[in-house]
Amino acid sequence: MDHNATALRTAMIDTSASAETDFKRFLQVPWPDPAALGDRVELHRLCQNCARFFENRPFSHESSLCPFERSNLGDYYRFHGSLRNFCNSVERACHFCTMMWPILQAKLAARFDKSEPRDIMQQSVLLKIWLPPHGATRSSSSRHGVVDILCEDMMEAKVRTSKLSYRGASQVKFGHENGWYDWKRSETKYHGDHFHPAHTHTSTASEAHMALCRYWVEECSRKHSSCSLNKSDFMPTRLLDLGTDENDKISVCYPSRVGKVERYCTLSHTWGGVEDALQLRTTNIDALQKGVPLRSLPKTFREAAIVVRALTIRYLWIDSLCILQDSVDDWTREAGMMGSVYANTTCNIIASAARNPHQGLFSSRNPLTIYDCLVSGSIDNGTFANPWTDNSLFSIEPHLATRGWILQELTLPPRLLNFSADGISWACLHGEATEFQKDGVAVNLEQRLAFPLRRNYGRAVLDRTRELQRIFGDSVSHVDRTIGSIKTTYSGGLSELKIRRANRGWSDELFPETIDRYWRGLVHSYTACELTRPDDKLVALSAIVQQIRSLSGYTYKAGLWIEWIMSDLLWSSVHGPSATATTRPSKYRAPSWSWASVEGQVALRHPATAQRTEALADFQSVDCATHPLDTAGTGKVLDASLFLSAKLRRWTTGFTKWRSHSFSLRKGDRSFGDVYFDEGDFDHEDPRWREVYLCPLRKQDHSFTKVVNHAQVRIYGLVLVPHAGGQNHYQRLGIFDINMQANTIARIMTDDAVATDIVLR
């Protein structure tokens, strides 16, 4: 297609013919149905009405178009003479009308959810356009104009766009208000060769998408040395043998018996409460070894097999078909090796759009609602309407991003191939790519060291005003990931740590601080996720723990690192409007002093490497029992005890609740500290907690003065109660924080206290 202005005008759609419309049909999501669009759509194709409208350059301050009403929030223009005509244009695949339709559809559905209003199809459709002020620079946050759409009577009703979601609540991207589109002026950095033909297809099952998957895997394998840095000769115990394209059977095989298996893929998916999908069990393992029809697999697994075959790879690993689901011993043994399974995969395929195994890997979508629409000029130097959605190239759908196991499935593999509702995307150690940026961009994601499970995996914006460093393509011959040119990591910082450690990218003095920062971010993200089996709290993180342990040489017990034990013990529950109240399950899964003992999000708020700190207790040892088949000792905890020598202070004056999530420590009428209980609905008046002890662990100097004995210090510690396990055995209830002058704290907390050997359970 010739994308110059003349071709744009000749591609106009005739909407003069009237058509019978059904208002309720228009409110169905999705409408129009992507299946009715055919295999492909034509981008930048405008209806006659849009072509005439944009000829007058409404996106410019020099526009000859006069609004019929002005306001500080934008100028109102008549866009379509009636809603009927607008819907006709959408049905005939006008790119701009189709792009704007979901916004208007959401407003109509919200306002007229019960009955069709009279004459709604005859109402005018309006655009509200806001332009940035004259002189706005490229670096300005307001350099792009925005446009909204509404029906005429909505002006009087004052319908607010910002209260509406764009593609339905389940697909709202994080961090942006939805329902707006911005105008972006392209320059010479926006070229048609950025796009892959797959981006015009209405299904991610197209051959064009399979070709793009092959392109990414082959380019990365050939040109990115770092993406194969940690590969070993490891092979999973079992794999699915997909055979050949002509073979309709798949079978469970043992690589140790079939000879050398050079490459395999893995699959990340979510169960979504489904129980009828095929699983590997002791009762059917013989049949699965002999082979079963591919069609007997759930849809998501079948379609994953199609992708793996398209990559010319024969083997696939899926947890539920490669681990015996009714054998505790097999599950424990295989869970201990899961880190190696993902670390050595050729590519991890992510079923991001599927909420259960039956929904499928592939998606139908309407590219006209996803990709920029050229409204004026040429493709190389024109003006585009751009969906104001997630700026990330690589984005995981929320239902998958909140799954506990997904953290290691995103962190450990060298390559990720993501199938989302909107399309396919790629991530590796060098950068990210998608259908509209097929050669990818190298992006700087150093912040992943601190926040490893952001739901939006990427900060690379397709900014057409600057040159982007590509990671694939003819212009890229080979990419070495040296310290001087480190640009990206999708993997939550773990691979970044490995590469930097191997290349001596930081001094030994800085390494503990970086590991500590990464670990604290990891726990904060991980505990916000959900697990189908809560007992897997430590198991689902064990593969990453093993990698950190190998990298650092540190000792890990029940969710804590011994080298940082005094700071790790001071974890606390996360409170706030969006946080759920933490609870402690009745079934044992970790000792009370471990963050894994509670259900809910927690934070490690005290850096292990913080300055001006002093330990107020002496760590002695930890006894931690795990399953005999858990040879790494990083999985499920059966029992654990932590031995300390500490100065306990019995607290007899109780606590006063003064905020929704905290209590005040008081002596008489004076408050001098806070207590944060581990359980959100903790009943501090329960008779069981009458005998309460404060156990100081750490002192930190916060002085703002040099006056001797008047320095401001904080003491942090544990709130304990006796445990039935024996004398001097205690369990944790929460943490405390005291902030006073040093001499006052000494009198209250530690001067007359005697160090005692205690056991925390």
Coordinates of C-alpha atoms in Angstrom, one line a residue, residues 161-652:
T161 CA -13.9 9.8 30.3
S162 CA -11.5 9.3 33.2
K163 CA -14.0 7.1 35.0
L164 CA -14.3 4.7 32.1
S165 CA -12.0 1.8 31.2
Y166 CA -10.8 1.2 27.7
R167 CA -11.1 -2.5 26.9
G168 CA -12.9 -3.7 30.0
A169 CA -11.7 -4.0 33.5
S170 CA -9.8 -7.3 32.9
Q171 CA -7.6 -5.7 30.3
V172 CA -7.0 -2.2 31.7
K173 CA -3.3 -1.5 31.6
F174 CA -1.6 -0.2 34.7
G175 CA -0.5 3.4 35.3
H176 CA -2.6 5.3 32.8
E177 CA -6.0 6.8 32.6
N178 CA -7.8 5.2 29.7
G179 CA -10.3 6.4 27.1
W180 CA -8.1 9.0 25.4
Y181 CA -6.0 9.1 22.4
D182 CA -3.0 11.3 21.7
W183 CA -1.8 12.9 18.6
K184 CA 1.9 12.3 17.8
R185 CA 3.8 14.0 15.1
S186 CA 6.1 11.5 13.6
E187 CA 9.6 12.3 12.3
T188 CA 12.1 10.3 10.2
K189 CA 12.7 7.8 13.0
Y190 CA 9.2 6.2 12.4
H191 CA 9.6 3.8 9.4
G192 CA 7.5 1.1 7.9
D193 CA 10.3 -1.4 8.3
H194 CA 9.8 -1.3 12.1
F195 CA 6.6 -3.3 11.6
H196 CA 6.2 -7.0 10.9
P197 CA 3.4 -8.1 8.5
A198 CA 1.9 -10.0 11.5
H199 CA 0.6 -6.7 13.0
T200 CA -2.2 -6.5 10.5
H201 CA -3.5 -10.0 11.1
T202 CA -6.7 -10.5 13.2
S203 CA -5.4 -13.7 14.9
T204 CA -2.1 -14.4 16.6
A205 CA -2.3 -17.9 15.1
S206 CA -1.4 -16.7 11.7
E207 CA 1.6 -18.0 9.8
A208 CA 3.0 -14.4 9.9
H209 CA 3.0 -14.6 13.7
M210 CA 4.8 -18.0 13.6
A211 CA 7.4 -16.5 11.2
L212 CA 8.0 -13.6 13.6
C213 CA 8.4 -16.1 16.5
R214 CA 11.1 -18.0 14.5
Y215 CA 12.8 -14.7 13.6
W216 CA 13.2 -13.6 17.2
V217 CA 14.4 -17.0 18.4
E218 CA 16.9 -17.5 15.6
E219 CA 18.2 -13.9 15.8
C220 CA 18.7 -14.1 19.5
S221 CA 20.3 -17.5 19.4
R222 CA 22.7 -16.4 16.7
K223 CA 23.6 -12.9 17.9
H224 CA 23.1 -12.6 21.6
S225 CA 26.0 -14.2 23.5
S226 CA 24.6 -13.3 26.9
C227 CA 21.3 -15.1 26.3
S228 CA 23.2 -18.4 26.3
L229 CA 25.6 -17.4 29.1
N230 CA 24.1 -19.7 31.8
K231 CA 23.0 -22.7 29.7
S232 CA 24.3 -26.1 30.9
D233 CA 23.8 -29.7 29.9
F234 CA 20.9 -30.1 32.2
M235 CA 17.8 -31.8 30.9
P236 CA 14.4 -32.2 32.7
T237 CA 13.4 -35.6 34.0
R238 CA 10.4 -35.7 31.5
L239 CA 9.5 -33.8 28.4
L240 CA 6.6 -33.9 25.9
D241 CA 7.8 -35.3 22.6
L242 CA 5.8 -33.4 19.9
G243 CA 7.1 -35.6 17.1
T244 CA 6.7 -34.0 13.7
D245 CA 4.0 -31.9 12.0
E246 CA 2.7 -34.9 10.3
N247 CA 2.4 -36.8 13.6
D248 CA -0.8 -36.1 15.5
K249 CA 0.4 -37.8 18.6
I250 CA 2.4 -36.4 21.6
S251 CA 4.1 -38.5 24.2
V252 CA 5.8 -38.2 27.6
C253 CA 9.5 -39.1 27.2
Y254 CA 12.6 -39.4 29.4
P255 CA 15.5 -37.5 27.8
S256 CA 17.9 -39.7 29.6
R257 CA 16.5 -42.6 27.6
V258 CA 16.0 -41.0 24.2
G259 CA 19.5 -39.6 23.8
K260 CA 20.7 -36.1 23.5
V261 CA 18.0 -33.4 23.5
E262 CA 19.5 -30.1 22.5
R263 CA 16.5 -27.8 22.8
Y264 CA 13.2 -27.6 24.5
C265 CA 10.6 -25.0 25.3
T266 CA 8.6 -24.4 28.5
L267 CA 5.1 -23.0 29.0
S268 CA 3.8 -20.6 31.6
H269 CA 0.0 -20.7 32.1
T270 CA -2.6 -20.4 34.8
W271 CA -5.1 -23.1 35.8
G272 CA -7.9 -20.7 36.7
G273 CA -9.7 -23.3 38.9
V274 CA -10.1 -25.9 36.0
E275 CA -9.9 -29.5 37.1
D276 CA -10.9 -31.4 34.0
A277 CA -7.7 -30.7 32.0
L278 CA -5.4 -33.7 31.2
Q279 CA -2.7 -34.1 33.9
L280 CA 0.2 -36.6 34.3
R281 CA -0.8 -39.1 37.0
T282 CA 0.4 -42.5 38.2
T283 CA -2.7 -44.0 36.6
N284 CA -2.1 -42.6 33.0
I285 CA 1.7 -42.3 32.8
D286 CA 2.0 -45.5 30.8
A287 CA -0.6 -44.3 28.3
L288 CA 1.1 -40.9 27.9
Q289 CA 4.4 -42.6 27.3
K290 CA 2.9 -44.5 24.5
G291 CA 1.4 -41.4 23.0
V292 CA -2.0 -39.7 23.0
P293 CA -3.7 -37.6 20.2
L294 CA -2.7 -33.9 20.3
R295 CA -6.4 -33.0 20.4
S296 CA -6.8 -34.7 23.8
L297 CA -4.7 -31.8 25.3
P298 CA -6.3 -28.6 26.6
K299 CA -6.5 -25.9 23.9
T300 CA -3.7 -23.8 25.4
F301 CA -1.3 -26.8 25.4
R302 CA -2.3 -27.8 21.9
E303 CA -1.6 -24.3 20.6
A304 CA 1.7 -24.1 22.5
A305 CA 2.7 -27.3 20.7
I306 CA 1.9 -25.6 17.4
V307 CA 4.3 -22.7 18.3
V308 CA 7.1 -25.0 19.4
R309 CA 6.8 -27.0 16.2
A310 CA 6.9 -23.7 14.2
L311 CA 10.2 -23.0 16.0
T312 CA 11.5 -26.3 14.7
I313 CA 11.9 -27.6 18.2
R314 CA 10.6 -31.0 19.1
Y315 CA 10.2 -30.9 22.9
L316 CA 8.0 -29.0 25.3
W317 CA 7.9 -28.9 29.1
I318 CA 4.6 -28.3 30.8
D319 CA 4.4 -28.6 34.6
S320 CA 1.1 -30.5 34.8
L321 CA 2.2 -33.0 32.1
C322 CA 5.8 -33.5 33.1
I323 CA 5.4 -33.8 36.9
L324 CA 3.2 -36.5 38.5
Q325 CA 0.4 -34.5 40.0
D326 CA -0.7 -37.2 42.5
S327 CA 2.8 -38.0 43.9
V328 CA 4.2 -35.8 46.7
D329 CA 7.6 -37.3 46.3
D330 CA 7.8 -36.7 42.5
W331 CA 6.4 -33.1 43.0
T332 CA 9.0 -32.4 45.7
R333 CA 11.9 -33.8 43.7
E334 CA 10.9 -31.9 40.5
A335 CA 10.1 -28.7 42.2
G336 CA 13.7 -28.6 43.4
M337 CA 14.9 -28.8 39.8
M338 CA 12.4 -26.3 38.4
G339 CA 15.0 -23.5 38.4
S340 CA 17.2 -25.5 36.1
V341 CA 14.2 -26.4 33.9
Y342 CA 13.5 -22.7 33.2
A343 CA 17.1 -21.5 33.2
N344 CA 18.0 -24.0 30.4
T345 CA 14.9 -23.6 28.2
T346 CA 15.4 -22.3 24.7
C347 CA 12.3 -20.1 25.2
N348 CA 9.6 -19.8 27.7
I349 CA 6.2 -19.3 26.0
I350 CA 3.7 -17.3 28.1
A351 CA -0.1 -17.9 27.7
S352 CA -0.8 -14.4 29.0
A353 CA -4.3 -14.0 27.5
A354 CA -5.6 -17.4 28.8
R355 CA -7.3 -17.6 32.2
N356 CA -7.4 -21.4 32.1
P357 CA -6.0 -24.2 29.9
H358 CA -9.1 -24.3 27.8
Q359 CA -9.0 -20.7 26.5
G360 CA -6.1 -21.2 24.2
L361 CA -2.7 -19.5 23.6
F362 CA -3.8 -17.6 20.5
S363 CA -6.1 -14.6 20.5
S364 CA -8.4 -12.9 18.0
R365 CA -8.0 -9.1 18.0
N366 CA -8.8 -6.0 16.0
P367 CA -5.5 -4.3 15.0
L368 CA -7.4 -1.1 14.3
T369 CA -8.0 -0.6 18.0
I370 CA -4.3 -1.3 18.9
Y371 CA -2.1 0.4 16.4
D372 CA -1.5 4.0 15.4
C373 CA -3.7 5.5 12.8
L374 CA -2.2 7.9 10.2
V375 CA -4.6 10.8 9.9
S376 CA -2.5 13.2 7.9
G377 CA 0.7 13.2 5.8
S378 CA 2.8 10.2 4.9
I379 CA 3.9 7.2 7.0
D380 CA 7.4 8.6 7.3
N381 CA 6.4 12.2 8.2
G382 CA 2.8 12.3 9.3
T383 CA 0.4 12.8 12.2
F384 CA -0.9 9.8 14.0
A385 CA -3.7 9.1 16.4
N386 CA -2.1 6.8 19.0
P387 CA -4.0 4.7 21.6
W388 CA -3.1 6.0 25.0
T389 CA -2.5 2.6 26.5
D390 CA 0.4 0.8 28.2
N391 CA 3.7 2.1 26.9
S392 CA 5.5 -1.2 27.5
L393 CA 6.6 -3.3 24.7
F394 CA 6.3 -6.4 26.8
S395 CA 3.3 -6.6 29.2
I396 CA 1.9 -9.5 31.2
E397 CA -1.8 -9.7 31.8
P398 CA -2.9 -9.0 35.4
H399 CA -4.4 -12.4 36.1
L400 CA -1.0 -14.1 35.2
A401 CA 1.2 -11.4 36.8
T402 CA -0.4 -12.1 40.2
R403 CA 0.3 -15.8 40.1
G404 CA 3.0 -16.8 42.5
W405 CA 4.9 -19.2 40.3
I406 CA 5.1 -16.7 37.5
L407 CA 8.0 -14.9 39.2
Q408 CA 10.5 -17.6 38.6
E409 CA 9.0 -18.3 35.2
L410 CA 9.8 -14.8 34.1
T411 CA 13.1 -14.5 36.0
L412 CA 15.0 -17.6 35.0
P413 CA 14.5 -18.2 31.3
P414 CA 16.9 -16.5 28.8
R415 CA 14.0 -15.7 26.4
L416 CA 10.3 -15.0 26.8
L417 CA 7.7 -15.2 24.0
N418 CA 4.5 -13.7 25.3
F419 CA 1.0 -14.3 23.7
S420 CA -1.3 -11.6 25.1
A421 CA -4.8 -10.5 24.1
D422 CA -3.4 -7.7 21.9
G423 CA -0.6 -9.6 20.1
I424 CA 2.8 -11.3 20.6
S425 CA 5.9 -9.8 22.2
W426 CA 9.4 -10.8 23.0
A427 CA 11.9 -10.2 25.8
C428 CA 15.5 -11.4 26.3
L429 CA 18.6 -10.2 28.2
H430 CA 19.2 -7.6 25.5
G431 CA 15.8 -6.0 25.1
E432 CA 12.2 -6.3 24.0
A433 CA 10.3 -6.5 20.7
T434 CA 6.8 -6.7 19.4
E435 CA 4.9 -6.7 16.2
F436 CA 5.2 -3.0 15.7
Q437 CA 8.9 -3.0 16.6
K438 CA 10.1 -6.3 15.2
D439 CA 13.8 -5.6 15.5
G440 CA 13.3 -4.7 19.1
V441 CA 14.8 -2.0 21.3
A442 CA 17.5 -2.2 24.0
V443 CA 16.1 -0.7 27.1
N444 CA 17.5 0.3 30.4
L445 CA 15.7 -1.6 33.2
E446 CA 18.1 -1.3 36.1
Q447 CA 15.1 -0.6 38.4
R448 CA 14.1 -4.2 38.1
L449 CA 16.7 -4.9 40.7
A450 CA 14.4 -3.2 43.2
F451 CA 11.0 -4.0 41.7
P452 CA 11.3 -7.4 39.9
L453 CA 7.7 -8.1 39.3
R454 CA 6.2 -5.0 37.8
R455 CA 3.1 -6.0 35.9
N456 CA 4.3 -3.9 32.9
Y457 CA 7.5 -5.6 31.8
G458 CA 9.2 -2.8 30.1
R459 CA 9.8 0.9 30.0
A460 CA 10.6 1.1 26.3
V461 CA 8.3 3.6 24.7
L462 CA 8.1 3.7 20.9
D463 CA 9.3 7.3 20.8
R464 CA 9.4 8.4 17.2
T465 CA 11.6 11.4 17.9
R466 CA 14.8 9.6 18.8
E467 CA 16.9 6.8 17.4
L468 CA 16.3 3.4 19.2
Q469 CA 19.0 0.8 19.6
R470 CA 17.9 -2.3 17.8
I471 CA 18.7 -5.8 19.0
F472 CA 17.8 -7.7 15.8
G473 CA 18.0 -7.2 12.1
D474 CA 20.6 -6.8 9.3
S475 CA 22.2 -3.8 11.1
V476 CA 22.9 -5.9 14.1
S477 CA 25.7 -8.5 13.6
H478 CA 26.5 -9.5 17.2
V479 CA 25.7 -8.1 20.6
D480 CA 28.1 -8.6 23.5
R481 CA 26.7 -7.7 26.9
T482 CA 29.7 -6.0 28.5
I483 CA 29.6 -3.8 31.5
G484 CA 30.0 -0.7 29.4
S485 CA 27.0 -1.5 27.2
I486 CA 24.5 -3.2 29.5
K487 CA 21.2 -1.9 28.4
T488 CA 18.4 -4.2 29.6
T489 CA 17.1 -7.2 31.5
Y490 CA 13.6 -8.4 31.6
S491 CA 14.4 -10.9 34.3
G492 CA 13.9 -9.0 37.5
G493 CA 17.6 -8.3 37.9
L494 CA 18.8 -11.8 38.6
S495 CA 20.5 -12.3 35.2
E496 CA 21.9 -8.7 35.5
L497 CA 23.4 -9.8 38.8
K498 CA 25.0 -12.9 37.2
I499 CA 26.5 -11.0 34.3
R500 CA 27.8 -8.2 36.4
R501 CA 29.3 -10.6 38.9
A502 CA 30.9 -12.7 36.2
N503 CA 32.4 -9.5 34.6
R504 CA 33.4 -7.9 37.9
G505 CA 31.0 -5.1 37.1
W506 CA 31.0 -3.8 40.6
S507 CA 33.3 -4.0 43.6
D508 CA 32.8 -6.7 46.3
E509 CA 31.8 -4.0 48.7
L510 CA 28.8 -3.0 46.5
F511 CA 27.7 -6.6 45.8
P512 CA 25.9 -7.3 49.1
E513 CA 24.0 -4.0 48.9
T514 CA 22.8 -4.9 45.4
I515 CA 21.7 -8.4 46.4
D516 CA 19.9 -7.0 49.4
R517 CA 18.0 -4.5 47.4
Y518 CA 17.1 -7.1 44.8
W519 CA 15.9 -9.5 47.5
R520 CA 13.7 -7.0 49.3
G521 CA 12.0 -6.0 46.1
L522 CA 11.6 -9.7 45.2
V523 CA 9.8 -10.5 48.5
H524 CA 7.6 -7.4 48.2
S525 CA 6.5 -8.4 44.7
Y526 CA 6.2 -12.1 45.4
T527 CA 4.0 -11.9 48.5
A528 CA 1.5 -9.8 46.5
C529 CA 0.9 -12.8 44.3
E530 CA -1.5 -15.7 44.7
L531 CA -0.9 -19.4 44.9
T532 CA -3.4 -22.2 44.1
R533 CA -1.8 -24.2 46.9
P534 CA -0.8 -21.9 49.8
D535 CA 1.6 -24.6 51.0
D536 CA 3.8 -23.8 48.0
K537 CA 4.7 -20.4 49.5
L538 CA 8.4 -21.2 49.8
V539 CA 8.5 -23.8 47.1
A540 CA 7.4 -21.4 44.3
L541 CA 10.4 -19.2 45.2
S542 CA 13.0 -21.9 45.8
A543 CA 14.4 -21.9 42.3
I544 CA 15.3 -18.2 42.5
V545 CA 16.6 -18.6 46.0
Q546 CA 19.0 -21.3 44.8
Q547 CA 20.3 -19.0 42.1
I548 CA 20.9 -16.2 44.6
R549 CA 22.6 -18.6 47.0
S550 CA 24.9 -19.9 44.2
L551 CA 25.7 -16.3 43.2
S552 CA 26.3 -15.0 46.7
G553 CA 27.4 -17.9 48.8
Y554 CA 24.8 -16.9 51.5
T555 CA 22.9 -19.2 53.8
Y556 CA 19.1 -19.4 53.4
K557 CA 16.7 -20.7 56.0
A558 CA 12.9 -20.6 55.8
G559 CA 12.7 -17.4 53.7
L560 CA 15.5 -15.5 55.4
W561 CA 19.2 -15.1 54.8
I562 CA 21.4 -15.7 57.8
E563 CA 23.9 -13.0 56.8
W564 CA 21.1 -10.5 57.1
I565 CA 19.1 -12.2 59.8
M566 CA 18.7 -9.1 62.1
S567 CA 17.2 -7.0 59.2
D568 CA 15.3 -9.9 57.6
L569 CA 13.5 -10.7 60.9
L570 CA 12.0 -7.2 60.8
W571 CA 9.6 -7.8 57.9
S572 CA 6.2 -6.3 58.3
S573 CA 2.8 -6.6 56.7
V574 CA 1.8 -4.1 54.0
H575 CA -1.2 -1.9 54.9
G576 CA -3.1 0.5 52.8
P577 CA -6.4 0.9 50.8
S578 CA -5.4 -1.6 48.1
A579 CA -3.8 -4.2 50.5
T580 CA -5.7 -7.1 51.9
A581 CA -5.4 -7.8 55.6
T582 CA -2.7 -10.4 56.3
T583 CA -3.6 -13.6 58.1
R584 CA -1.7 -16.5 59.6
P585 CA -3.1 -19.8 58.2
S586 CA -4.0 -22.5 60.8
K587 CA -1.9 -25.1 58.8
Y588 CA 1.8 -24.8 59.5
R589 CA 4.0 -23.9 56.5
A590 CA 6.7 -21.7 58.1
P591 CA 7.9 -20.6 61.5
S592 CA 6.2 -17.4 62.9
W593 CA 9.5 -15.4 62.5
S594 CA 9.4 -16.0 58.7
W595 CA 7.4 -13.8 56.3
A596 CA 6.2 -17.0 54.7
S597 CA 4.0 -17.8 57.7
V598 CA 1.5 -15.1 56.8
E599 CA -0.9 -14.8 53.9
G600 CA -0.7 -11.3 52.3
Q601 CA 1.9 -8.8 51.1
V602 CA 4.9 -8.1 53.3
A603 CA 7.8 -5.7 53.0
L604 CA 11.4 -6.0 54.2
R605 CA 11.8 -2.3 55.1
H606 CA 15.2 -2.5 56.8
P607 CA 18.2 -2.7 54.4
A608 CA 20.8 -5.1 55.6
T609 CA 23.5 -2.7 54.6
A610 CA 22.1 0.4 56.3
Q611 CA 24.6 2.7 57.9
R612 CA 25.0 3.6 61.6
T613 CA 23.2 0.4 62.8
E614 CA 24.0 -1.9 65.7
A615 CA 22.8 -5.3 66.6
L616 CA 21.0 -5.6 69.9
A617 CA 20.8 -9.4 69.9
D618 CA 23.2 -12.2 69.1
F619 CA 22.2 -14.7 66.5
Q620 CA 23.3 -18.3 67.4
S621 CA 21.8 -20.8 64.9
V622 CA 18.8 -22.1 63.0
D623 CA 17.4 -25.6 62.9
C624 CA 15.3 -26.0 59.7
A625 CA 13.7 -29.3 58.6
T626 CA 12.5 -29.7 55.0
H627 CA 11.3 -32.7 53.0
P628 CA 14.0 -35.4 52.6
L629 CA 13.7 -35.2 48.8
D630 CA 14.3 -31.4 48.9
T631 CA 18.1 -31.8 48.6
A632 CA 18.5 -28.0 48.2
G633 CA 16.7 -27.3 51.5
T634 CA 14.9 -24.3 50.0
G635 CA 11.4 -25.7 49.7
K636 CA 8.5 -26.4 52.1
V637 CA 9.5 -26.2 55.8
L638 CA 8.3 -28.9 58.1
D639 CA 9.7 -27.3 61.3
A640 CA 12.1 -24.6 62.2
S641 CA 13.6 -23.0 65.3
L642 CA 15.8 -19.9 65.5
F643 CA 18.2 -19.4 68.5
L644 CA 19.0 -16.0 69.8
S645 CA 20.6 -14.3 72.8
A646 CA 18.5 -11.2 73.4
K647 CA 17.4 -8.8 76.2
L648 CA 13.7 -9.3 76.5
R649 CA 11.5 -6.7 78.1
R650 CA 8.1 -7.8 79.3
W651 CA 5.4 -5.3 78.3
T652 CA 2.6 -5.0 80.9

